[in-house]
Amino acid sequence: MKILDLFIKILKYTFVLLLQLQQTDTSFTLDMQTIKQSETMPSHISMITGLTQENHKFYLNSIDDETPPLTSETLFDYAIDNNYSYYAFLTKNKLLYLL
């Protein structure tokens, strides 16, 4: 067996183990559906509120000092209300608006 073949086998095995760990130690779904809008912020707000863009009424893709606060209940509100904790890794400052 070539070293590259062995390396690929190890990677596949490790990936499967990581997926199994995620399924037992975290929340996940295999039934995700896409939403109509394609702008980043409205889409993310739909994902964390469960509302369509027409219901959460957020149409902009940017956040500034004039942006009104998010008033819809989010997954984060649910977590806090039920004594759960959550962690977020964000790569853009504008995504802090979602928390």
PDB file of C-alpha atoms in Angstrom:
ATOM      1  CA  MET A   1       0.000   0.000   0.000  1.00  0.00           C
ATOM      2  CA  LYS A   2       1.343   3.410  -0.934  1.00  0.00           C
ATOM      3  CA  ILE A   3       1.799   6.046   1.744  1.00  0.00           C
ATOM      4  CA  LEU A   4      -0.698   8.321  -0.018  1.00  0.00           C
ATOM      5  CA  ASP A   5      -3.356   5.585   0.028  1.00  0.00           C
ATOM      6  CA  LEU A   6      -2.750   5.047   3.729  1.00  0.00           C
ATOM      7  CA  PHE A   7      -3.001   8.775   4.384  1.00  0.00           C
ATOM      8  CA  ILE A   8      -6.319   8.968   2.498  1.00  0.00           C
ATOM      9  CA  LYS A   9      -7.700   6.034   4.518  1.00  0.00           C
ATOM     10  CA  ILE A  10      -6.705   7.727   7.768  1.00  0.00           C
ATOM     11  CA  LEU A  11      -8.318  10.999   6.670  1.00  0.00           C
ATOM     12  CA  LYS A  12     -11.576   9.266   5.731  1.00  0.00           C
ATOM     13  CA  TYR A  13     -11.655   7.369   9.026  1.00  0.00           C
ATOM     14  CA  THR A  14     -10.943  10.540  11.018  1.00  0.00           C
ATOM     15  CA  PHE A  15     -13.631  12.451   9.125  1.00  0.00           C
ATOM     16  CA  VAL A  16     -16.221   9.753   9.879  1.00  0.00           C
ATOM     17  CA  LEU A  17     -15.265   9.814  13.566  1.00  0.00           C
ATOM     18  CA  LEU A  18     -15.601  13.594  13.679  1.00  0.00           C
ATOM     19  CA  LEU A  19     -19.047  13.423  12.070  1.00  0.00           C
ATOM     20  CA  GLN A  20     -20.149  10.801  14.585  1.00  0.00           C
ATOM     21  CA  LEU A  21     -18.914  12.958  17.464  1.00  0.00           C
ATOM     22  CA  GLN A  22     -20.792  15.955  16.123  1.00  0.00           C
ATOM     23  CA  GLN A  23     -23.995  13.953  15.838  1.00  0.00           C
ATOM     24  CA  THR A  24     -23.784  12.762  19.435  1.00  0.00           C
ATOM     25  CA  ASP A  25     -22.433  15.908  21.102  1.00  0.00           C
ATOM     26  CA  THR A  26     -24.117  18.740  19.185  1.00  0.00           C
ATOM     27  CA  SER A  27     -27.366  19.728  17.535  1.00  0.00           C
ATOM     28  CA  PHE A  28     -27.799  19.093  13.837  1.00  0.00           C
ATOM     29  CA  THR A  29     -30.404  18.550  11.162  1.00  0.00           C
ATOM     30  CA  LEU A  30     -30.479  16.595   7.946  1.00  0.00           C
ATOM     31  CA  ASP A  31     -33.658  18.398   6.847  1.00  0.00           C
ATOM     32  CA  MET A  32     -32.391  21.904   5.983  1.00  0.00           C
ATOM     33  CA  GLN A  33     -34.201  23.966   3.373  1.00  0.00           C
ATOM     34  CA  THR A  34     -33.034  27.008   1.461  1.00  0.00           C
ATOM     35  CA  ILE A  35     -34.726  30.390   1.690  1.00  0.00           C
ATOM     36  CA  LYS A  36     -35.645  32.746  -1.145  1.00  0.00           C
ATOM     37  CA  GLN A  37     -33.457  35.778  -0.517  1.00  0.00           C
ATOM     38  CA  SER A  38     -29.768  35.605  -1.221  1.00  0.00           C
ATOM     39  CA  GLU A  39     -28.337  38.637   0.576  1.00  0.00           C
ATOM     40  CA  THR A  40     -26.205  37.636   3.559  1.00  0.00           C
ATOM     41  CA  MET A  41     -27.860  39.539   6.413  1.00  0.00           C
ATOM     42  CA  PRO A  42     -31.517  38.889   5.508  1.00  0.00           C
ATOM     43  CA  SER A  43     -30.700  35.211   4.973  1.00  0.00           C
ATOM     44  CA  HIS A  44     -28.882  34.912   8.292  1.00  0.00           C
ATOM     45  CA  ILE A  45     -31.727  36.670  10.100  1.00  0.00           C
ATOM     46  CA  SER A  46     -34.173  34.205   8.536  1.00  0.00           C
ATOM     47  CA  MET A  47     -32.023  31.308   9.721  1.00  0.00           C
ATOM     48  CA  ILE A  48     -31.850  32.451  13.353  1.00  0.00           C
ATOM     49  CA  THR A  49     -35.474  33.633  13.634  1.00  0.00           C
ATOM     50  CA  GLY A  50     -37.225  31.067  11.457  1.00  0.00           C
ATOM     51  CA  LEU A  51     -39.049  33.929   9.729  1.00  0.00           C
ATOM     52  CA  THR A  52     -39.173  34.821   6.060  1.00  0.00           C
ATOM     53  CA  GLN A  53     -37.846  38.177   4.928  1.00  0.00           C
ATOM     54  CA  GLU A  54     -41.410  39.476   4.615  1.00  0.00           C
ATOM     55  CA  ASN A  55     -41.989  38.710   8.307  1.00  0.00           C
ATOM     56  CA  HIS A  56     -38.734  39.947   9.838  1.00  0.00           C
ATOM     57  CA  LYS A  57     -38.684  42.945   7.440  1.00  0.00           C
ATOM     58  CA  PHE A  58     -34.902  43.151   7.189  1.00  0.00           C
ATOM     59  CA  TYR A  59     -33.890  43.920   3.608  1.00  0.00           C
ATOM     60  CA  LEU A  60     -30.440  45.515   3.875  1.00  0.00           C
ATOM     61  CA  ASN A  61     -27.175  43.666   3.548  1.00  0.00           C
ATOM     62  CA  SER A  62     -25.258  46.119   5.699  1.00  0.00           C
ATOM     63  CA  ILE A  63     -25.331  47.232   9.313  1.00  0.00           C
ATOM     64  CA  ASP A  64     -24.611  50.758  10.532  1.00  0.00           C
ATOM     65  CA  ASP A  65     -25.530  53.038  13.451  1.00  0.00           C
ATOM     66  CA  GLU A  66     -28.927  53.726  11.864  1.00  0.00           C
ATOM     67  CA  THR A  67     -29.918  50.038  11.726  1.00  0.00           C
ATOM     68  CA  PRO A  68     -32.788  49.355  14.126  1.00  0.00           C
ATOM     69  CA  PRO A  69     -32.271  46.520  16.613  1.00  0.00           C
ATOM     70  CA  LEU A  70     -33.515  43.062  15.749  1.00  0.00           C
ATOM     71  CA  THR A  71     -36.871  42.672  17.523  1.00  0.00           C
ATOM     72  CA  SER A  72     -37.786  39.116  16.494  1.00  0.00           C
ATOM     73  CA  GLU A  73     -37.088  36.214  18.849  1.00  0.00           C
ATOM     74  CA  THR A  74     -34.027  34.236  17.793  1.00  0.00           C
ATOM     75  CA  LEU A  75     -32.480  30.857  18.502  1.00  0.00           C
ATOM     76  CA  PHE A  76     -30.129  32.675  20.857  1.00  0.00           C
ATOM     77  CA  ASP A  77     -33.069  34.043  22.873  1.00  0.00           C
ATOM     78  CA  TYR A  78     -34.463  30.525  23.130  1.00  0.00           C
ATOM     79  CA  ALA A  79     -31.098  29.217  24.329  1.00  0.00           C
ATOM     80  CA  ILE A  80     -30.808  31.867  27.038  1.00  0.00           C
ATOM     81  CA  ASP A  81     -34.446  31.465  28.152  1.00  0.00           C
ATOM     82  CA  ASN A  82     -33.884  27.723  28.578  1.00  0.00           C
ATOM     83  CA  ASN A  83     -30.524  27.972  30.397  1.00  0.00           C
ATOM     84  CA  TYR A  84     -28.455  26.853  27.425  1.00  0.00           C
ATOM     85  CA  SER A  85     -25.216  28.467  26.403  1.00  0.00           C
ATOM     86  CA  TYR A  86     -24.028  29.100  22.883  1.00  0.00           C
ATOM     87  CA  TYR A  87     -20.806  29.975  21.142  1.00  0.00           C
ATOM     88  CA  ALA A  88     -20.310  31.866  17.923  1.00  0.00           C
ATOM     89  CA  PHE A  89     -17.334  32.185  15.619  1.00  0.00           C
ATOM     90  CA  LEU A  90     -17.862  35.196  13.388  1.00  0.00           C
ATOM     91  CA  THR A  91     -15.631  36.336  10.573  1.00  0.00           C
ATOM     92  CA  LYS A  92     -17.328  39.671   9.911  1.00  0.00           C
ATOM     93  CA  ASN A  93     -18.183  42.432  12.376  1.00  0.00           C
ATOM     94  CA  LYS A  94     -21.623  42.936  10.855  1.00  0.00           C
ATOM     95  CA  LEU A  95     -22.598  39.428  11.976  1.00  0.00           C
ATOM     96  CA  LEU A  96     -22.366  40.600  15.607  1.00  0.00           C
ATOM     97  CA  TYR A  97     -25.767  42.173  14.926  1.00  0.00           C
ATOM     98  CA  LEU A  98     -27.237  38.671  14.991  1.00  0.00           C
ATOM     99  CA  LEU A  99     -26.193  38.115  18.593  1.00  0.00           C
TER     100      LEU A  99
END
